[in-house]
Amino acid sequence: MRLYTGAGLPNPDVVHLYQAETGTEACAERVQLDVRRRENRTADMLAMNPLGEIPWLITDGGMCISESVAICRFLDETVAASMVGGAIGTPLLGTTAEERAETQMWLVRLENKVLGPMERARHAAHAVEFYRNTRPGQVHASLRAPSLKQMWAGFAFLDAQLAADGREYLCKISGSGTGGSRFSLADIRFYCLYRFFSSADRELQADGRLTHLHSYVDRVGARPAAKRVFSPRPRL
Protein backbone atom coordinates (compact mmCIF):
# COMPACT_ATOMS: atom_id res chain seq x y z
CA MET A 1 0.00 0.00 0.00
CA ARG A 2 1.03 3.62 -0.49
CA LEU A 3 0.04 6.57 1.70
CA TYR A 4 0.20 9.95 -0.03
CA THR A 5 0.76 12.43 2.75
CA GLY A 6 2.66 15.50 3.93
CA ALA A 7 4.56 16.67 6.98
CA GLY A 8 3.13 19.14 9.47
CA LEU A 9 -0.46 19.14 8.22
CA PRO A 10 -3.39 18.23 10.48
CA ASN A 11 -5.32 15.67 8.42
CA PRO A 12 -2.24 13.64 7.46
CA ASP A 13 -1.17 13.80 11.10
CA VAL A 14 -4.42 12.09 12.11
CA VAL A 15 -3.29 9.05 10.12
CA HIS A 16 0.31 9.38 11.34
CA LEU A 17 -0.78 9.45 15.00
CA TYR A 18 -3.21 6.56 14.50
CA GLN A 19 -0.39 4.51 12.96
CA ALA A 20 1.98 5.43 15.79
CA GLU A 21 -0.60 4.34 18.37
CA THR A 22 -1.23 1.00 16.62
CA GLY A 23 2.27 0.26 15.34
CA THR A 24 1.11 0.15 11.73
CA GLU A 25 3.58 2.64 10.25
CA ALA A 26 5.26 -0.03 8.11
CA CYS A 27 2.04 -1.22 6.46
CA ALA A 28 2.18 1.45 3.75
CA GLU A 29 4.96 3.24 1.91
CA ARG A 30 4.71 6.99 2.55
CA VAL A 31 4.87 9.30 -0.44
CA GLN A 32 5.53 12.84 0.77
CA LEU A 33 3.87 15.65 -1.18
CA ASP A 34 4.52 19.39 -0.86
CA VAL A 35 1.14 21.13 -0.94
CA ARG A 36 2.76 24.55 -1.19
CA ARG A 37 4.13 23.50 -4.56
CA ARG A 38 0.77 21.85 -5.29
CA GLU A 39 2.45 18.51 -5.87
CA ASN A 40 -0.83 16.96 -4.72
CA ARG A 41 -2.68 18.54 -7.65
CA THR A 42 -0.63 17.44 -10.63
CA ALA A 43 -2.40 15.51 -13.38
CA ASP A 44 -0.95 12.22 -12.13
CA MET A 45 -2.09 12.85 -8.56
CA LEU A 46 -5.58 13.97 -9.57
CA ALA A 47 -5.94 10.82 -11.64
CA MET A 48 -5.66 8.88 -8.39
CA ASN A 49 -7.61 11.24 -6.13
CA PRO A 50 -9.82 13.76 -7.98
CA LEU A 51 -9.96 16.08 -4.94
CA GLY A 52 -6.19 16.11 -4.60
CA GLU A 53 -6.44 16.66 -0.83
CA ILE A 54 -3.97 14.74 1.32
CA PRO A 55 -3.86 12.20 2.76
CA TRP A 56 -5.03 9.36 0.58
CA LEU A 57 -4.23 5.66 0.59
CA ILE A 58 -3.83 3.34 -2.37
CA THR A 59 -4.69 -0.14 -1.16
CA ASP A 60 -3.13 -3.37 -2.34
CA GLY A 61 -6.26 -3.85 -4.42
CA GLY A 62 -5.70 -0.51 -6.18
CA MET A 63 -8.53 1.42 -4.50
CA CYS A 64 -7.99 5.05 -3.52
CA ILE A 65 -9.28 5.89 -0.03
CA SER A 66 -9.16 9.54 0.98
CA GLU A 67 -10.24 11.35 4.18
CA SER A 68 -8.20 10.66 7.31
CA VAL A 69 -10.98 8.98 9.30
CA ALA A 70 -11.83 6.61 6.44
CA ILE A 71 -8.16 5.66 6.07
CA CYS A 72 -7.84 4.95 9.78
CA ARG A 73 -11.02 2.90 9.79
CA PHE A 74 -9.75 0.81 6.87
CA LEU A 75 -6.39 0.21 8.55
CA ASP A 76 -8.11 -0.62 11.83
CA GLU A 77 -10.31 -3.28 10.27
CA THR A 78 -7.60 -4.83 8.12
CA VAL A 79 -4.00 -4.33 9.26
CA ALA A 80 -4.38 -3.44 12.95
CA ALA A 81 -7.13 -5.97 13.67
CA SER A 82 -4.92 -8.85 12.54
CA MET A 83 -2.02 -7.54 14.63
CA VAL A 84 -4.03 -7.55 17.88
CA GLY A 85 -5.97 -10.69 17.04
CA GLY A 86 -9.31 -8.92 16.99
CA ALA A 87 -12.14 -9.77 14.66
CA ILE A 88 -13.31 -6.16 14.36
CA GLY A 89 -10.45 -3.82 15.14
CA THR A 90 -8.72 -2.01 17.96
CA PRO A 91 -10.01 0.04 20.91
CA LEU A 92 -9.13 3.20 18.96
CA LEU A 93 -12.28 2.67 16.89
CA GLY A 94 -13.93 0.15 19.19
CA THR A 95 -14.01 -3.61 19.61
CA THR A 96 -17.78 -3.86 20.14
CA ALA A 97 -20.74 -2.39 18.30
CA GLU A 98 -21.36 0.02 21.20
CA GLU A 99 -17.77 1.24 21.26
CA ARG A 100 -17.64 1.74 17.50
CA ALA A 101 -20.90 3.68 17.58
CA GLU A 102 -19.60 5.85 20.41
CA THR A 103 -16.37 6.60 18.53
CA GLN A 104 -18.39 7.62 15.48
CA MET A 105 -20.69 9.72 17.66
CA TRP A 106 -17.77 11.71 19.01
CA LEU A 107 -16.20 12.11 15.59
CA VAL A 108 -19.45 13.63 14.31
CA ARG A 109 -19.87 15.81 17.40
CA LEU A 110 -16.36 17.16 17.06
CA GLU A 111 -16.76 17.86 13.36
CA ASN A 112 -20.07 19.68 13.77
CA LYS A 113 -19.40 21.59 16.97
CA VAL A 114 -15.67 22.34 16.96
CA LEU A 115 -13.43 21.21 14.13
CA GLY A 116 -15.60 22.28 11.20
CA PRO A 117 -16.13 25.80 12.62
CA MET A 118 -12.43 26.01 13.56
CA GLU A 119 -11.30 25.15 10.04
CA ARG A 120 -13.80 27.56 8.45
CA ALA A 121 -12.69 30.37 10.78
CA ARG A 122 -9.03 29.81 9.99
CA HIS A 123 -9.53 29.61 6.24
CA ALA A 124 -11.84 32.63 6.22
CA ALA A 125 -9.06 34.77 7.62
CA HIS A 126 -5.99 33.33 5.95
CA ALA A 127 -6.75 31.07 2.99
CA VAL A 128 -9.52 32.60 0.90
CA GLU A 129 -7.29 33.06 -2.15
CA PHE A 130 -5.51 29.72 -1.69
CA TYR A 131 -8.80 27.80 -1.86
CA ARG A 132 -10.65 30.05 -4.30
CA ASN A 133 -10.47 27.53 -7.16
CA THR A 134 -10.36 24.24 -5.25
CA ARG A 135 -13.15 24.94 -2.71
CA PRO A 136 -15.48 27.38 -4.43
CA GLY A 137 -18.10 28.79 -2.08
CA GLN A 138 -16.71 26.96 0.94
CA VAL A 139 -14.09 29.51 1.97
CA HIS A 140 -15.31 33.07 2.44
CA ALA A 141 -14.20 35.92 4.69
CA SER A 142 -17.75 36.44 5.99
CA LEU A 143 -17.66 33.01 7.67
CA ARG A 144 -15.02 34.08 10.20
CA ALA A 145 -17.23 35.61 12.92
CA PRO A 146 -20.06 33.03 12.98
CA SER A 147 -17.56 30.17 12.82
CA LEU A 148 -15.67 31.55 15.82
CA LYS A 149 -18.91 31.69 17.83
CA GLN A 150 -19.71 28.09 16.94
CA MET A 151 -16.19 27.00 17.85
CA TRP A 152 -16.21 28.74 21.26
CA ALA A 153 -19.56 27.13 22.09
CA GLY A 154 -18.07 23.77 21.08
CA PHE A 155 -15.08 24.30 23.38
CA ALA A 156 -17.42 25.03 26.28
CA PHE A 157 -19.39 21.85 25.52
CA LEU A 158 -16.22 19.74 25.54
CA ASP A 159 -14.99 21.27 28.78
CA ALA A 160 -18.34 20.57 30.45
CA GLN A 161 -18.33 16.94 29.25
CA LEU A 162 -14.82 16.37 30.56
CA ALA A 163 -15.68 18.04 33.86
CA ALA A 164 -18.93 16.13 34.38
CA ASP A 165 -17.37 12.78 35.32
CA GLY A 166 -13.63 13.36 35.30
CA ARG A 167 -12.99 11.21 32.23
CA GLU A 168 -9.52 11.28 30.73
CA TYR A 169 -10.66 10.90 27.13
CA LEU A 170 -13.89 11.44 25.22
CA CYS A 171 -15.20 7.87 24.88
CA LYS A 172 -16.30 6.05 28.01
CA ILE A 173 -15.42 2.43 28.69
CA SER A 174 -18.49 0.22 28.28
CA GLY A 175 -19.94 -0.67 31.68
CA SER A 176 -17.48 1.48 33.64
CA GLY A 177 -18.37 3.84 36.41
CA THR A 178 -17.67 7.55 36.33
CA GLY A 179 -14.30 8.56 34.99
CA GLY A 180 -13.55 5.41 33.00
CA SER A 181 -12.60 6.32 29.43
CA ARG A 182 -11.04 4.92 26.28
CA PHE A 183 -8.50 6.70 24.07
CA SER A 184 -9.93 6.72 20.56
CA LEU A 185 -9.69 8.06 17.04
CA ALA A 186 -11.92 10.95 18.17
CA ASP A 187 -9.19 12.10 20.57
CA ILE A 188 -6.58 11.74 17.83
CA ARG A 189 -8.56 13.82 15.35
CA PHE A 190 -9.37 16.57 17.82
CA TYR A 191 -5.78 16.83 19.03
CA CYS A 192 -4.19 16.95 15.58
CA LEU A 193 -6.54 19.63 14.23
CA TYR A 194 -6.68 21.68 17.42
CA ARG A 195 -2.89 21.61 17.77
CA PHE A 196 -2.39 22.83 14.21
CA PHE A 197 -5.03 25.55 14.01
CA SER A 198 -4.66 26.95 17.54
CA SER A 199 -0.90 27.31 17.14
CA ALA A 200 -1.38 29.18 13.86
CA ASP A 201 -4.16 31.52 15.01
CA ARG A 202 -4.47 32.85 18.58
CA GLU A 203 -8.23 33.35 18.24
CA LEU A 204 -8.61 29.62 17.73
CA GLN A 205 -7.20 28.82 21.16
CA ALA A 206 -9.58 27.64 23.87
CA ASP A 207 -10.25 30.11 26.69
CA GLY A 208 -7.79 29.61 29.54
CA ARG A 209 -10.68 29.20 31.96
CA LEU A 210 -11.63 25.92 30.27
CA THR A 211 -9.17 24.06 32.47
CA HIS A 212 -10.58 20.58 31.85
CA LEU A 213 -10.20 21.00 28.10
CA HIS A 214 -6.63 22.27 28.41
CA SER A 215 -5.69 19.39 30.71
CA TYR A 216 -7.19 16.98 28.20
CA VAL A 217 -5.15 18.44 25.32
CA ASP A 218 -1.98 18.19 27.44
CA ARG A 219 -2.85 14.59 28.33
CA VAL A 220 -3.13 13.56 24.67
CA GLY A 221 0.08 15.40 23.80
CA ALA A 222 1.95 13.58 26.56
CA ARG A 223 1.24 10.14 25.09
CA PRO A 224 4.41 8.44 23.79
CA ALA A 225 2.98 8.13 20.26
CA ALA A 226 2.16 11.86 20.14
CA LYS A 227 5.65 12.74 21.28
CA ARG A 228 7.11 10.64 18.47
CA VAL A 229 4.84 12.06 15.77
CA PHE A 230 5.20 15.68 16.88
CA SER A 231 8.91 15.70 17.66
CA PRO A 232 10.57 18.90 16.39
CA ARG A 233 10.14 19.10 12.63
CA PRO A 234 9.36 21.63 9.91
CA ARG A 235 5.69 22.58 9.62
CA LEU A 236 3.61 24.82 7.39
Coordinates of C-alpha atoms in Angstrom, one line a residue:
M1 CA 0.0 0.0 0.0
R2 CA 1.0 3.6 -0.5
L3 CA 0.0 6.6 1.7
Y4 CA 0.2 9.9 0.0
T5 CA 0.8 12.4 2.7
G6 CA 2.7 15.5 3.9
A7 CA 4.6 16.7 7.0
G8 CA 3.1 19.1 9.5
L9 CA -0.5 19.1 8.2
P10 CA -3.4 18.2 10.5
N11 CA -5.3 15.7 8.4
P12 CA -2.2 13.6 7.5
D13 CA -1.2 13.8 11.1
V14 CA -4.4 12.1 12.1
V15 CA -3.3 9.1 10.1
H16 CA 0.3 9.4 11.3
L17 CA -0.8 9.4 15.0
Y18 CA -3.2 6.6 14.5
Q19 CA -0.4 4.5 13.0
A20 CA 2.0 5.4 15.8
E21 CA -0.6 4.3 18.4
T22 CA -1.2 1.0 16.6
G23 CA 2.3 0.3 15.3
T24 CA 1.1 0.2 11.7
E25 CA 3.6 2.6 10.3
A26 CA 5.3 0.0 8.1
C27 CA 2.0 -1.2 6.5
A28 CA 2.2 1.5 3.7
E29 CA 5.0 3.2 1.9
R30 CA 4.7 7.0 2.6
V31 CA 4.9 9.3 -0.4
Q32 CA 5.5 12.8 0.8
L33 CA 3.9 15.7 -1.2
D34 CA 4.5 19.4 -0.9
V35 CA 1.1 21.1 -0.9
R36 CA 2.8 24.5 -1.2
R37 CA 4.1 23.5 -4.6
R38 CA 0.8 21.9 -5.3
E39 CA 2.5 18.5 -5.9
N40 CA -0.8 17.0 -4.7
R41 CA -2.7 18.5 -7.7
T42 CA -0.6 17.4 -10.6
A43 CA -2.4 15.5 -13.4
D44 CA -0.9 12.2 -12.1
M45 CA -2.1 12.8 -8.6
L46 CA -5.6 14.0 -9.6
A47 CA -5.9 10.8 -11.6
M48 CA -5.7 8.9 -8.4
N49 CA -7.6 11.2 -6.1
P50 CA -9.8 13.8 -8.0
L51 CA -10.0 16.1 -4.9
G52 CA -6.2 16.1 -4.6
E53 CA -6.4 16.7 -0.8
I54 CA -4.0 14.7 1.3
P55 CA -3.9 12.2 2.8
W56 CA -5.0 9.4 0.6
L57 CA -4.2 5.7 0.6
I58 CA -3.8 3.3 -2.4
T59 CA -4.7 -0.1 -1.2
D60 CA -3.1 -3.4 -2.3
G61 CA -6.3 -3.8 -4.4
G62 CA -5.7 -0.5 -6.2
M63 CA -8.5 1.4 -4.5
C64 CA -8.0 5.1 -3.5
I65 CA -9.3 5.9 0.0
S66 CA -9.2 9.5 1.0
E67 CA -10.2 11.4 4.2
S68 CA -8.2 10.7 7.3
V69 CA -11.0 9.0 9.3
A70 CA -11.8 6.6 6.4
I71 CA -8.2 5.7 6.1
C72 CA -7.8 4.9 9.8
R73 CA -11.0 2.9 9.8
F74 CA -9.8 0.8 6.9
L75 CA -6.4 0.2 8.5
D76 CA -8.1 -0.6 11.8
E77 CA -10.3 -3.3 10.3
T78 CA -7.6 -4.8 8.1
V79 CA -4.0 -4.3 9.3
A80 CA -4.4 -3.4 13.0
A81 CA -7.1 -6.0 13.7
S82 CA -4.9 -8.9 12.5
M83 CA -2.0 -7.5 14.6
V84 CA -4.0 -7.5 17.9
G85 CA -6.0 -10.7 17.0
G86 CA -9.3 -8.9 17.0
A87 CA -12.1 -9.8 14.7
I88 CA -13.3 -6.2 14.4
G89 CA -10.4 -3.8 15.1
T90 CA -8.7 -2.0 18.0
P91 CA -10.0 0.0 20.9
L92 CA -9.1 3.2 19.0
L93 CA -12.3 2.7 16.9
G94 CA -13.9 0.1 19.2
T95 CA -14.0 -3.6 19.6
T96 CA -17.8 -3.9 20.1
A97 CA -20.7 -2.4 18.3
E98 CA -21.4 0.0 21.2
E99 CA -17.8 1.2 21.3
R100 CA -17.6 1.7 17.5
A101 CA -20.9 3.7 17.6
E102 CA -19.6 5.8 20.4
T103 CA -16.4 6.6 18.5
Q104 CA -18.4 7.6 15.5
M105 CA -20.7 9.7 17.7
W106 CA -17.8 11.7 19.0
L107 CA -16.2 12.1 15.6
V108 CA -19.4 13.6 14.3
R109 CA -19.9 15.8 17.4
L110 CA -16.4 17.2 17.1
E111 CA -16.8 17.9 13.4
N112 CA -20.1 19.7 13.8
K113 CA -19.4 21.6 17.0
V114 CA -15.7 22.3 17.0
L115 CA -13.4 21.2 14.1
G116 CA -15.6 22.3 11.2
P117 CA -16.1 25.8 12.6
M118 CA -12.4 26.0 13.6
E119 CA -11.3 25.1 10.0
R120 CA -13.8 27.6 8.5
A121 CA -12.7 30.4 10.8
R122 CA -9.0 29.8 10.0
H123 CA -9.5 29.6 6.2
A124 CA -11.8 32.6 6.2
A125 CA -9.1 34.8 7.6
H126 CA -6.0 33.3 5.9
A127 CA -6.7 31.1 3.0
V128 CA -9.5 32.6 0.9
E129 CA -7.3 33.1 -2.1
F130 CA -5.5 29.7 -1.7
Y131 CA -8.8 27.8 -1.9
R132 CA -10.7 30.0 -4.3
N133 CA -10.5 27.5 -7.2
T134 CA -10.4 24.2 -5.2
R135 CA -13.1 24.9 -2.7
P136 CA -15.5 27.4 -4.4
G137 CA -18.1 28.8 -2.1
Q138 CA -16.7 27.0 0.9
V139 CA -14.1 29.5 2.0
H140 CA -15.3 33.1 2.4
A141 CA -14.2 35.9 4.7
S142 CA -17.8 36.4 6.0
L143 CA -17.7 33.0 7.7
R144 CA -15.0 34.1 10.2
A145 CA -17.2 35.6 12.9
P146 CA -20.1 33.0 13.0
S147 CA -17.6 30.2 12.8
L148 CA -15.7 31.6 15.8
K149 CA -18.9 31.7 17.8
Q150 CA -19.7 28.1 16.9
M151 CA -16.2 27.0 17.9
W152 CA -16.2 28.7 21.3
A153 CA -19.6 27.1 22.1
G154 CA -18.1 23.8 21.1
F155 CA -15.1 24.3 23.4
A156 CA -17.4 25.0 26.3
F157 CA -19.4 21.9 25.5
L158 CA -16.2 19.7 25.5
D159 CA -15.0 21.3 28.8
A160 CA -18.3 20.6 30.4
Q161 CA -18.3 16.9 29.2
L162 CA -14.8 16.4 30.6
A163 CA -15.7 18.0 33.9
A164 CA -18.9 16.1 34.4
D165 CA -17.4 12.8 35.3
G166 CA -13.6 13.4 35.3
R167 CA -13.0 11.2 32.2
E168 CA -9.5 11.3 30.7
Y169 CA -10.7 10.9 27.1
L170 CA -13.9 11.4 25.2
C171 CA -15.2 7.9 24.9
K172 CA -16.3 6.0 28.0
I173 CA -15.4 2.4 28.7
S174 CA -18.5 0.2 28.3
G175 CA -19.9 -0.7 31.7
S176 CA -17.5 1.5 33.6
G177 CA -18.4 3.8 36.4
T178 CA -17.7 7.5 36.3
G179 CA -14.3 8.6 35.0
G180 CA -13.5 5.4 33.0
S181 CA -12.6 6.3 29.4
R182 CA -11.0 4.9 26.3
F183 CA -8.5 6.7 24.1
S184 CA -9.9 6.7 20.6
L185 CA -9.7 8.1 17.0
A186 CA -11.9 11.0 18.2
D187 CA -9.2 12.1 20.6
I188 CA -6.6 11.7 17.8
R189 CA -8.6 13.8 15.3
F190 CA -9.4 16.6 17.8
Y191 CA -5.8 16.8 19.0
C192 CA -4.2 17.0 15.6
L193 CA -6.5 19.6 14.2
Y194 CA -6.7 21.7 17.4
R195 CA -2.9 21.6 17.8
F196 CA -2.4 22.8 14.2
F197 CA -5.0 25.6 14.0
S198 CA -4.7 26.9 17.5
S199 CA -0.9 27.3 17.1
A200 CA -1.4 29.2 13.9
D201 CA -4.2 31.5 15.0
R202 CA -4.5 32.8 18.6
E203 CA -8.2 33.4 18.2
L204 CA -8.6 29.6 17.7
Q205 CA -7.2 28.8 21.2
A206 CA -9.6 27.6 23.9
D207 CA -10.3 30.1 26.7
G208 CA -7.8 29.6 29.5
R209 CA -10.7 29.2 32.0
L210 CA -11.6 25.9 30.3
T211 CA -9.2 24.1 32.5
H212 CA -10.6 20.6 31.9
L213 CA -10.2 21.0 28.1
H214 CA -6.6 22.3 28.4
S215 CA -5.7 19.4 30.7
Y216 CA -7.2 17.0 28.2
V217 CA -5.2 18.4 25.3
D218 CA -2.0 18.2 27.4
R219 CA -2.8 14.6 28.3
V220 CA -3.1 13.6 24.7
G221 CA 0.1 15.4 23.8
A222 CA 1.9 13.6 26.6
R223 CA 1.2 10.1 25.1
P224 CA 4.4 8.4 23.8
A225 CA 3.0 8.1 20.3
A226 CA 2.2 11.9 20.1
K227 CA 5.7 12.7 21.3
R228 CA 7.1 10.6 18.5
V229 CA 4.8 12.1 15.8
F230 CA 5.2 15.7 16.9
S231 CA 8.9 15.7 17.7
P232 CA 10.6 18.9 16.4
R233 CA 10.1 19.1 12.6
P234 CA 9.4 21.6 9.9
R235 CA 5.7 22.6 9.6
L236 CA 3.6 24.8 7.4

